[in-house]
Amino acid sequence: MTTRDFLAMKRRGEKIAVLTAYDVLFARVVDEAGMDGVLVGDSVGQVFAGYSSTLPVTLEQMIYHAQAVRRGVRRALLIVDMPFLTYQVNPEEAIRNCGRVLQETGAQAVKLEGGSEAMAETVRRLVSVGIPVMGHLGLTPQSVNVFGGYGLHGREEEEGAAILAAARRLAGAGCFSIVLEMLPRGLAAEITRALPIPTIGIGAGPDCDGQVLVLPDLLGLNEGFHPRFLKCYAELGAAARSAVSHYVQEVKSGGYPGPEHTYE
Ligand code: KIV
């Protein structure tokens, strides 16, 4: 898959499936299921490292996870989230850091949060040196301290209009796709209709050109996280608990290892 395939899918009205991955084992599972895009999200900070936000995630950590995911992805478009402060300071730093991600991980694109004039200029510069960019609007988790939480965005007309304007700006600057996070359905649909590039929704309703979820959330591994938009397709948290308890019991009782696990 390439960024051009994403654009072609929008033109054909074909939905785009994207999922996060952070390691080679799940990257293989995700890719072999026929995923169109795999995102090494900075959500790794929360679902993998246990931080309360994505802010502490570093560029080195993203590169490490992206390299692991790269080894498991053969077909899907591989996109890497740029962590907080690696692309906001100025376009030169953004080019160096995003360039490092492409060069050192083999990913095909990066994702940046925000749609200000300055961010659009950064996108323009990145695209001009050959770095494809996915945008991210609505709830942009790296700004959680400005927003004061992880709630819905764009409910008020003025904010909705500002998000639509930012989406147009990012598309004009050369983004090949934009993630829309936590928006009312109507606004996400309006943005999707207005743009020539695909929108990938999370908590933004069914009218986006594609959907993205965080893999441990979808698998039921992030127990206790149940926002309205999330559908758990498995209960792997419960399955893992049960397997691990069973192992403890069998070690204590002498049931494991059995003769079939023993070298004579
Ligand atoms: O970090 C992440 O996983 C993301 C997705 C939620 C889109 O940005």
PDB file of C-alpha atoms and ligand atoms in Angstrom:
ATOM      1  CA  MET A   1       0.000   0.000   0.000  1.00  0.00           C
ATOM      2  CA  THR A   2       1.134   3.532  -0.765  1.00  0.00           C
ATOM      3  CA  THR A   3      -0.215   6.966   0.021  1.00  0.00           C
ATOM      4  CA  ARG A   4      -1.558   7.033  -3.563  1.00  0.00           C
ATOM      5  CA  ASP A   5      -3.556   3.890  -2.828  1.00  0.00           C
ATOM      6  CA  PHE A   6      -5.227   5.734   0.075  1.00  0.00           C
ATOM      7  CA  LEU A   7      -6.252   8.524  -2.315  1.00  0.00           C
ATOM      8  CA  ALA A   8      -7.451   6.024  -4.927  1.00  0.00           C
ATOM      9  CA  MET A   9      -9.546   4.230  -2.288  1.00  0.00           C
ATOM     10  CA  LYS A  10     -11.287   7.494  -1.425  1.00  0.00           C
ATOM     11  CA  ARG A  11     -12.024   8.121  -5.103  1.00  0.00           C
ATOM     12  CA  ARG A  12     -13.486   4.606  -5.425  1.00  0.00           C
ATOM     13  CA  GLY A  13     -15.528   5.013  -2.220  1.00  0.00           C
ATOM     14  CA  GLU A  14     -13.682   2.067  -0.662  1.00  0.00           C
ATOM     15  CA  LYS A  15     -13.349   2.229   3.148  1.00  0.00           C
ATOM     16  CA  ILE A  16      -9.826   2.325   4.586  1.00  0.00           C
ATOM     17  CA  ALA A  17      -9.007   0.143   7.613  1.00  0.00           C
ATOM     18  CA  VAL A  18      -6.192   1.337   9.887  1.00  0.00           C
ATOM     19  CA  LEU A  19      -5.045  -0.043  13.227  1.00  0.00           C
ATOM     20  CA  THR A  20      -2.154   0.720  15.558  1.00  0.00           C
ATOM     21  CA  ALA A  21       0.669  -1.723  16.327  1.00  0.00           C
ATOM     22  CA  TYR A  22       3.745  -1.418  18.512  1.00  0.00           C
ATOM     23  CA  ASP A  23       5.603  -4.729  18.139  1.00  0.00           C
ATOM     24  CA  VAL A  24       6.419  -7.325  15.501  1.00  0.00           C
ATOM     25  CA  LEU A  25       4.053 -10.073  16.673  1.00  0.00           C
ATOM     26  CA  PHE A  26       0.905  -7.975  16.553  1.00  0.00           C
ATOM     27  CA  ALA A  27       2.169  -6.145  13.451  1.00  0.00           C
ATOM     28  CA  ARG A  28       2.142  -9.502  11.643  1.00  0.00           C
ATOM     29  CA  VAL A  29      -1.376 -10.283  12.871  1.00  0.00           C
ATOM     30  CA  VAL A  30      -2.655  -6.877  11.798  1.00  0.00           C
ATOM     31  CA  ASP A  31      -0.941  -6.890   8.404  1.00  0.00           C
ATOM     32  CA  GLU A  32      -1.959 -10.441   7.530  1.00  0.00           C
ATOM     33  CA  ALA A  33      -5.595  -9.590   8.297  1.00  0.00           C
ATOM     34  CA  GLY A  34      -5.562  -7.282   5.252  1.00  0.00           C
ATOM     35  CA  MET A  35      -5.149  -3.938   7.007  1.00  0.00           C
ATOM     36  CA  ASP A  36      -4.642  -0.951   4.691  1.00  0.00           C
ATOM     37  CA  GLY A  37      -2.623   1.128   7.124  1.00  0.00           C
ATOM     38  CA  VAL A  38      -0.661   0.354  10.282  1.00  0.00           C
ATOM     39  CA  LEU A  39      -0.009   3.284  12.599  1.00  0.00           C
ATOM     40  CA  VAL A  40       2.772   3.161  15.166  1.00  0.00           C
ATOM     41  CA  GLY A  41       0.852   5.550  17.413  1.00  0.00           C
ATOM     42  CA  ASP A  42       2.335   7.551  20.249  1.00  0.00           C
ATOM     43  CA  SER A  43      -0.547   5.951  22.156  1.00  0.00           C
ATOM     44  CA  VAL A  44       2.280   3.457  22.800  1.00  0.00           C
ATOM     45  CA  GLY A  45       3.057   5.724  25.760  1.00  0.00           C
ATOM     46  CA  GLN A  46      -0.288   4.940  27.354  1.00  0.00           C
ATOM     47  CA  VAL A  47      -1.145   1.397  26.274  1.00  0.00           C
ATOM     48  CA  PHE A  48       2.387  -0.029  26.295  1.00  0.00           C
ATOM     49  CA  ALA A  49       4.400   2.072  28.780  1.00  0.00           C
ATOM     50  CA  GLY A  50       1.589   3.001  31.179  1.00  0.00           C
ATOM     51  CA  TYR A  51       2.036   6.797  31.033  1.00  0.00           C
ATOM     52  CA  SER A  52      -1.081   8.874  31.672  1.00  0.00           C
ATOM     53  CA  SER A  53      -0.624  10.772  28.372  1.00  0.00           C
ATOM     54  CA  THR A  54       1.396  10.615  25.152  1.00  0.00           C
ATOM     55  CA  LEU A  55       3.605  13.550  26.173  1.00  0.00           C
ATOM     56  CA  PRO A  56       6.566  11.619  27.661  1.00  0.00           C
ATOM     57  CA  VAL A  57       7.075   9.507  24.512  1.00  0.00           C
ATOM     58  CA  THR A  58      10.447  10.200  22.859  1.00  0.00           C
ATOM     59  CA  LEU A  59      11.645  10.046  19.256  1.00  0.00           C
ATOM     60  CA  GLU A  60      14.022   7.185  20.145  1.00  0.00           C
ATOM     61  CA  GLN A  61      11.114   5.168  21.587  1.00  0.00           C
ATOM     62  CA  MET A  62       9.006   5.739  18.472  1.00  0.00           C
ATOM     63  CA  ILE A  63      11.898   4.667  16.248  1.00  0.00           C
ATOM     64  CA  TYR A  64      12.434   1.517  18.333  1.00  0.00           C
ATOM     65  CA  HIS A  65       8.749   0.512  18.103  1.00  0.00           C
ATOM     66  CA  ALA A  66       8.499   1.429  14.418  1.00  0.00           C
ATOM     67  CA  GLN A  67      11.524  -0.726  13.582  1.00  0.00           C
ATOM     68  CA  ALA A  68       9.870  -3.680  15.326  1.00  0.00           C
ATOM     69  CA  VAL A  69       6.565  -3.092  13.520  1.00  0.00           C
ATOM     70  CA  ARG A  70       8.340  -2.712  10.168  1.00  0.00           C
ATOM     71  CA  ARG A  71       9.639  -6.292  10.525  1.00  0.00           C
ATOM     72  CA  GLY A  72       6.045  -7.547  10.726  1.00  0.00           C
ATOM     73  CA  VAL A  73       4.369  -5.405   8.045  1.00  0.00           C
ATOM     74  CA  ARG A  74       4.640  -6.478   4.423  1.00  0.00           C
ATOM     75  CA  ARG A  75       1.529  -5.045   2.745  1.00  0.00           C
ATOM     76  CA  ALA A  76       0.000  -2.187   4.719  1.00  0.00           C
ATOM     77  CA  LEU A  77       1.074   1.450   4.548  1.00  0.00           C
ATOM     78  CA  LEU A  78       3.267   2.050   7.607  1.00  0.00           C
ATOM     79  CA  ILE A  79       2.756   5.413   9.314  1.00  0.00           C
ATOM     80  CA  VAL A  80       4.605   6.629  12.411  1.00  0.00           C
ATOM     81  CA  ASP A  81       3.353   9.212  14.899  1.00  0.00           C
ATOM     82  CA  MET A  82       5.826  12.001  15.582  1.00  0.00           C
ATOM     83  CA  PRO A  83       6.024  12.550  19.340  1.00  0.00           C
ATOM     84  CA  PHE A  84       5.462  15.805  21.203  1.00  0.00           C
ATOM     85  CA  LEU A  85       8.029  18.552  20.467  1.00  0.00           C
ATOM     86  CA  THR A  86       9.750  16.724  17.615  1.00  0.00           C
ATOM     87  CA  TYR A  87       7.969  18.708  14.881  1.00  0.00           C
ATOM     88  CA  GLN A  88       6.431  21.817  16.486  1.00  0.00           C
ATOM     89  CA  VAL A  89       9.555  23.911  17.150  1.00  0.00           C
ATOM     90  CA  ASN A  90      10.349  24.772  13.526  1.00  0.00           C
ATOM     91  CA  PRO A  91      10.182  23.172  10.058  1.00  0.00           C
ATOM     92  CA  GLU A  92      13.935  22.435  10.024  1.00  0.00           C
ATOM     93  CA  GLU A  93      13.712  20.312  13.194  1.00  0.00           C
ATOM     94  CA  ALA A  94      10.580  18.662  11.820  1.00  0.00           C
ATOM     95  CA  ILE A  95      12.373  17.734   8.576  1.00  0.00           C
ATOM     96  CA  ARG A  96      15.346  16.308  10.467  1.00  0.00           C
ATOM     97  CA  ASN A  97      13.221  14.294  12.909  1.00  0.00           C
ATOM     98  CA  CYS A  98      10.610  13.068  10.409  1.00  0.00           C
ATOM     99  CA  GLY A  99      13.404  12.271   7.966  1.00  0.00           C
ATOM    100  CA  ARG A 100      15.135  10.206  10.650  1.00  0.00           C
ATOM    101  CA  VAL A 101      11.932   8.240  11.195  1.00  0.00           C
ATOM    102  CA  LEU A 102      11.608   7.363   7.516  1.00  0.00           C
ATOM    103  CA  GLN A 103      15.323   6.647   7.137  1.00  0.00           C
ATOM    104  CA  GLU A 104      15.796   4.562  10.297  1.00  0.00           C
ATOM    105  CA  THR A 105      12.499   2.642  10.348  1.00  0.00           C
ATOM    106  CA  GLY A 106      11.482   2.114   6.729  1.00  0.00           C
ATOM    107  CA  ALA A 107       8.072   3.660   7.439  1.00  0.00           C
ATOM    108  CA  GLN A 108       6.368   5.366   4.479  1.00  0.00           C
ATOM    109  CA  ALA A 109       4.744   8.324   6.240  1.00  0.00           C
ATOM    110  CA  VAL A 110       4.564  10.300   9.472  1.00  0.00           C
ATOM    111  CA  LYS A 111       1.582  11.688  11.380  1.00  0.00           C
ATOM    112  CA  LEU A 112       1.526  15.154  12.970  1.00  0.00           C
ATOM    113  CA  GLU A 113      -1.115  16.736  15.202  1.00  0.00           C
ATOM    114  CA  GLY A 114      -2.702  20.148  14.615  1.00  0.00           C
ATOM    115  CA  GLY A 115      -3.713  22.344  11.709  1.00  0.00           C
ATOM    116  CA  SER A 116      -2.495  25.888  12.411  1.00  0.00           C
ATOM    117  CA  GLU A 117      -0.912  28.035   9.677  1.00  0.00           C
ATOM    118  CA  ALA A 118       2.495  27.157  11.126  1.00  0.00           C
ATOM    119  CA  MET A 119       1.717  23.435  11.021  1.00  0.00           C
ATOM    120  CA  ALA A 120       0.524  23.721   7.431  1.00  0.00           C
ATOM    121  CA  GLU A 121       3.836  25.388   6.539  1.00  0.00           C
ATOM    122  CA  THR A 122       5.696  22.515   8.234  1.00  0.00           C
ATOM    123  CA  VAL A 123       3.621  20.003   6.250  1.00  0.00           C
ATOM    124  CA  ARG A 124       4.431  21.870   3.023  1.00  0.00           C
ATOM    125  CA  ARG A 125       8.162  21.738   3.776  1.00  0.00           C
ATOM    126  CA  LEU A 126       8.045  18.053   4.725  1.00  0.00           C
ATOM    127  CA  VAL A 127       6.163  17.066   1.586  1.00  0.00           C
ATOM    128  CA  SER A 128       8.558  19.177  -0.518  1.00  0.00           C
ATOM    129  CA  VAL A 129      11.508  17.055   0.671  1.00  0.00           C
ATOM    130  CA  GLY A 130       9.661  13.785   0.099  1.00  0.00           C
ATOM    131  CA  ILE A 131       8.095  13.024   3.465  1.00  0.00           C
ATOM    132  CA  PRO A 132       4.390  12.068   3.234  1.00  0.00           C
ATOM    133  CA  VAL A 133       2.303  13.469   6.083  1.00  0.00           C
ATOM    134  CA  MET A 134      -0.950  12.340   7.667  1.00  0.00           C
ATOM    135  CA  GLY A 135      -2.663  15.106   9.648  1.00  0.00           C
ATOM    136  CA  HIS A 136      -4.613  14.738  12.899  1.00  0.00           C
ATOM    137  CA  LEU A 137      -7.427  17.102  13.976  1.00  0.00           C
ATOM    138  CA  GLY A 138     -10.191  17.293  16.585  1.00  0.00           C
ATOM    139  CA  LEU A 139      -8.966  15.725  19.802  1.00  0.00           C
ATOM    140  CA  THR A 140      -5.189  15.917  19.387  1.00  0.00           C
ATOM    141  CA  PRO A 141      -3.929  14.085  22.483  1.00  0.00           C
ATOM    142  CA  GLN A 142      -0.588  15.924  22.659  1.00  0.00           C
ATOM    143  CA  SER A 143      -2.637  19.044  23.536  1.00  0.00           C
ATOM    144  CA  VAL A 144      -4.491  17.363  26.412  1.00  0.00           C
ATOM    145  CA  ASN A 145      -3.206  19.960  28.872  1.00  0.00           C
ATOM    146  CA  VAL A 146      -4.700  22.771  26.786  1.00  0.00           C
ATOM    147  CA  PHE A 147      -7.991  20.922  26.265  1.00  0.00           C
ATOM    148  CA  GLY A 148      -8.222  19.728  29.883  1.00  0.00           C
ATOM    149  CA  GLY A 149      -9.276  16.205  28.891  1.00  0.00           C
ATOM    150  CA  TYR A 150     -10.044  13.734  26.125  1.00  0.00           C
ATOM    151  CA  GLY A 151     -13.614  14.782  25.265  1.00  0.00           C
ATOM    152  CA  LEU A 152     -15.527  15.539  22.067  1.00  0.00           C
ATOM    153  CA  HIS A 153     -14.448  18.503  19.901  1.00  0.00           C
ATOM    154  CA  GLY A 154     -16.284  20.664  17.380  1.00  0.00           C
ATOM    155  CA  ARG A 155     -19.734  20.619  18.951  1.00  0.00           C
ATOM    156  CA  GLU A 156     -19.910  24.427  18.892  1.00  0.00           C
ATOM    157  CA  GLU A 157     -20.377  25.948  15.430  1.00  0.00           C
ATOM    158  CA  GLU A 158     -17.325  28.169  15.696  1.00  0.00           C
ATOM    159  CA  GLU A 159     -15.018  25.339  16.726  1.00  0.00           C
ATOM    160  CA  GLY A 160     -16.453  23.094  14.021  1.00  0.00           C
ATOM    161  CA  ALA A 161     -15.784  25.781  11.402  1.00  0.00           C
ATOM    162  CA  ALA A 162     -12.215  26.164  12.686  1.00  0.00           C
ATOM    163  CA  ILE A 163     -11.614  22.398  12.409  1.00  0.00           C
ATOM    164  CA  LEU A 164     -13.021  22.366   8.863  1.00  0.00           C
ATOM    165  CA  ALA A 165     -10.747  25.289   7.948  1.00  0.00           C
ATOM    166  CA  ALA A 166      -7.749  23.484   9.461  1.00  0.00           C
ATOM    167  CA  ALA A 167      -8.604  20.346   7.487  1.00  0.00           C
ATOM    168  CA  ARG A 168      -8.726  22.350   4.242  1.00  0.00           C
ATOM    169  CA  ARG A 169      -5.418  23.985   5.171  1.00  0.00           C
ATOM    170  CA  LEU A 170      -3.716  20.628   5.776  1.00  0.00           C
ATOM    171  CA  ALA A 171      -5.090  19.153   2.557  1.00  0.00           C
ATOM    172  CA  GLY A 172      -3.874  22.244   0.667  1.00  0.00           C
ATOM    173  CA  ALA A 173      -0.439  21.892   2.275  1.00  0.00           C
ATOM    174  CA  GLY A 174      -0.109  18.363   0.917  1.00  0.00           C
ATOM    175  CA  CYS A 175      -1.275  15.917   3.630  1.00  0.00           C
ATOM    176  CA  PHE A 176      -2.285  12.636   1.998  1.00  0.00           C
ATOM    177  CA  SER A 177      -4.871  11.867   4.700  1.00  0.00           C
ATOM    178  CA  ILE A 178      -6.182  13.264   7.997  1.00  0.00           C
ATOM    179  CA  VAL A 179      -7.184  11.506  11.219  1.00  0.00           C
ATOM    180  CA  LEU A 180     -10.349  13.016  12.730  1.00  0.00           C
ATOM    181  CA  GLU A 181     -10.604  12.196  16.429  1.00  0.00           C
ATOM    182  CA  MET A 182     -13.640  12.666  18.662  1.00  0.00           C
ATOM    183  CA  LEU A 183     -15.884  14.786  16.420  1.00  0.00           C
ATOM    184  CA  PRO A 184     -19.662  14.745  16.033  1.00  0.00           C
ATOM    185  CA  ARG A 185     -20.776  12.654  13.060  1.00  0.00           C
ATOM    186  CA  GLY A 186     -22.147  15.600  11.085  1.00  0.00           C
ATOM    187  CA  LEU A 187     -18.952  17.614  11.280  1.00  0.00           C
ATOM    188  CA  ALA A 188     -16.762  14.617  10.331  1.00  0.00           C
ATOM    189  CA  ALA A 189     -19.072  13.929   7.369  1.00  0.00           C
ATOM    190  CA  GLU A 190     -18.884  17.561   6.233  1.00  0.00           C
ATOM    191  CA  ILE A 191     -15.063  17.541   6.431  1.00  0.00           C
ATOM    192  CA  THR A 192     -14.949  14.210   4.570  1.00  0.00           C
ATOM    193  CA  ARG A 193     -17.118  15.608   1.756  1.00  0.00           C
ATOM    194  CA  ALA A 194     -15.082  18.811   1.570  1.00  0.00           C
ATOM    195  CA  LEU A 195     -11.664  17.180   1.193  1.00  0.00           C
ATOM    196  CA  PRO A 196     -10.041  15.476  -1.796  1.00  0.00           C
ATOM    197  CA  ILE A 197      -7.958  13.348   0.623  1.00  0.00           C
ATOM    198  CA  PRO A 198      -9.262  10.552   2.874  1.00  0.00           C
ATOM    199  CA  THR A 199     -10.346  11.156   6.463  1.00  0.00           C
ATOM    200  CA  ILE A 200      -9.663   8.381   8.952  1.00  0.00           C
ATOM    201  CA  GLY A 201     -11.990   8.593  11.944  1.00  0.00           C
ATOM    202  CA  ILE A 202     -11.699   7.542  15.571  1.00  0.00           C
ATOM    203  CA  GLY A 203     -14.783   8.527  17.518  1.00  0.00           C
ATOM    204  CA  ALA A 204     -15.922  10.521  14.459  1.00  0.00           C
ATOM    205  CA  GLY A 205     -18.739   8.337  13.144  1.00  0.00           C
ATOM    206  CA  PRO A 206     -19.292   6.133  10.112  1.00  0.00           C
ATOM    207  CA  ASP A 207     -19.052   8.710   7.319  1.00  0.00           C
ATOM    208  CA  CYS A 208     -15.264   9.099   7.371  1.00  0.00           C
ATOM    209  CA  ASP A 209     -13.360   7.466   4.519  1.00  0.00           C
ATOM    210  CA  GLY A 210     -11.769   5.036   6.958  1.00  0.00           C
ATOM    211  CA  GLN A 211     -11.489   4.104  10.613  1.00  0.00           C
ATOM    212  CA  VAL A 212      -8.589   3.682  13.025  1.00  0.00           C
ATOM    213  CA  LEU A 213      -8.549   2.108  16.480  1.00  0.00           C
ATOM    214  CA  VAL A 214      -5.876   1.439  19.079  1.00  0.00           C
ATOM    215  CA  LEU A 215      -5.110  -2.285  18.891  1.00  0.00           C
ATOM    216  CA  PRO A 216      -5.107  -3.156  22.636  1.00  0.00           C
ATOM    217  CA  ASP A 217      -8.475  -1.343  22.954  1.00  0.00           C
ATOM    218  CA  LEU A 218     -10.011  -3.349  20.086  1.00  0.00           C
ATOM    219  CA  LEU A 219      -8.664  -6.607  21.548  1.00  0.00           C
ATOM    220  CA  GLY A 220     -10.074  -5.933  25.026  1.00  0.00           C
ATOM    221  CA  LEU A 221      -6.580  -5.765  26.522  1.00  0.00           C
ATOM    222  CA  ASN A 222      -7.016  -2.218  27.826  1.00  0.00           C
ATOM    223  CA  GLU A 223      -9.489  -3.308  30.476  1.00  0.00           C
ATOM    224  CA  GLY A 224     -11.610  -0.548  31.971  1.00  0.00           C
ATOM    225  CA  PHE A 225     -11.396   1.671  28.851  1.00  0.00           C
ATOM    226  CA  HIS A 226     -14.881   1.738  27.342  1.00  0.00           C
ATOM    227  CA  PRO A 227     -15.606   4.982  25.459  1.00  0.00           C
ATOM    228  CA  ARG A 228     -18.777   4.987  23.348  1.00  0.00           C
ATOM    229  CA  PHE A 229     -16.886   4.826  20.035  1.00  0.00           C
ATOM    230  CA  LEU A 230     -14.924   1.712  20.951  1.00  0.00           C
ATOM    231  CA  LYS A 231     -16.006  -1.747  19.874  1.00  0.00           C
ATOM    232  CA  CYS A 232     -14.044  -4.574  21.524  1.00  0.00           C
ATOM    233  CA  TYR A 233     -13.711  -7.426  19.018  1.00  0.00           C
ATOM    234  CA  ALA A 234     -12.215  -9.805  21.618  1.00  0.00           C
ATOM    235  CA  GLU A 235     -11.689 -10.102  25.371  1.00  0.00           C
ATOM    236  CA  LEU A 236      -7.976 -10.883  25.358  1.00  0.00           C
ATOM    237  CA  GLY A 237      -7.441  -9.251  28.766  1.00  0.00           C
ATOM    238  CA  ALA A 238      -9.723 -11.848  30.393  1.00  0.00           C
ATOM    239  CA  ALA A 239      -8.210 -14.654  28.304  1.00  0.00           C
ATOM    240  CA  ALA A 240      -4.671 -13.615  29.331  1.00  0.00           C
ATOM    241  CA  ARG A 241      -5.632 -13.441  33.020  1.00  0.00           C
ATOM    242  CA  SER A 242      -7.145 -16.898  32.870  1.00  0.00           C
ATOM    243  CA  ALA A 243      -4.104 -18.402  31.059  1.00  0.00           C
ATOM    244  CA  VAL A 244      -1.617 -16.839  33.473  1.00  0.00           C
ATOM    245  CA  SER A 245      -3.607 -17.974  36.568  1.00  0.00           C
ATOM    246  CA  HIS A 246      -3.783 -21.475  35.130  1.00  0.00           C
ATOM    247  CA  TYR A 247       0.008 -21.487  34.699  1.00  0.00           C
ATOM    248  CA  VAL A 248       0.554 -20.357  38.318  1.00  0.00           C
ATOM    249  CA  GLN A 249      -1.778 -23.113  39.589  1.00  0.00           C
ATOM    250  CA  GLU A 250      -0.039 -25.794  37.529  1.00  0.00           C
ATOM    251  CA  VAL A 251       3.453 -24.712  38.594  1.00  0.00           C
ATOM    252  CA  LYS A 252       2.339 -24.811  42.251  1.00  0.00           C
ATOM    253  CA  SER A 253       0.588 -28.180  41.873  1.00  0.00           C
ATOM    254  CA  GLY A 254       3.356 -29.781  39.812  1.00  0.00           C
ATOM    255  CA  GLY A 255       1.047 -30.160  36.805  1.00  0.00           C
ATOM    256  CA  TYR A 256       3.503 -28.220  34.654  1.00  0.00           C
ATOM    257  CA  PRO A 257       5.864 -29.279  33.198  1.00  0.00           C
ATOM    258  CA  GLY A 258       4.410 -32.683  32.279  1.00  0.00           C
ATOM    259  CA  PRO A 259       6.281 -35.534  30.606  1.00  0.00           C
ATOM    260  CA  GLU A 260       5.459 -34.063  27.172  1.00  0.00           C
ATOM    261  CA  HIS A 261       7.364 -30.887  28.130  1.00  0.00           C
ATOM    262  CA  THR A 262      10.351 -32.748  29.569  1.00  0.00           C
ATOM    263  CA  TYR A 263      13.618 -33.854  27.879  1.00  0.00           C
ATOM    264  CA  GLU A 264      14.750 -37.386  28.944  1.00  0.00           C
TER     265      GLU A 264
HETATM  266  O1  KIV B   1      -1.503   7.513  18.877  1.00  0.00           O
HETATM  267  C1  KIV B   1      -2.449   6.933  18.296  1.00  0.00           C
HETATM  268  O2  KIV B   1      -2.661   5.729  18.452  1.00  0.00           O
HETATM  269  C2  KIV B   1      -3.305   7.744  17.439  1.00  0.00           C
HETATM  270  C3  KIV B   1      -4.582   7.128  16.988  1.00  0.00           C
HETATM  271  C4  KIV B   1      -5.563   7.138  18.081  1.00  0.00           C
HETATM  272  C5  KIV B   1      -5.119   7.793  15.783  1.00  0.00           C
HETATM  273  O3  KIV B   1      -2.992   8.837  17.138  1.00  0.00           O
END
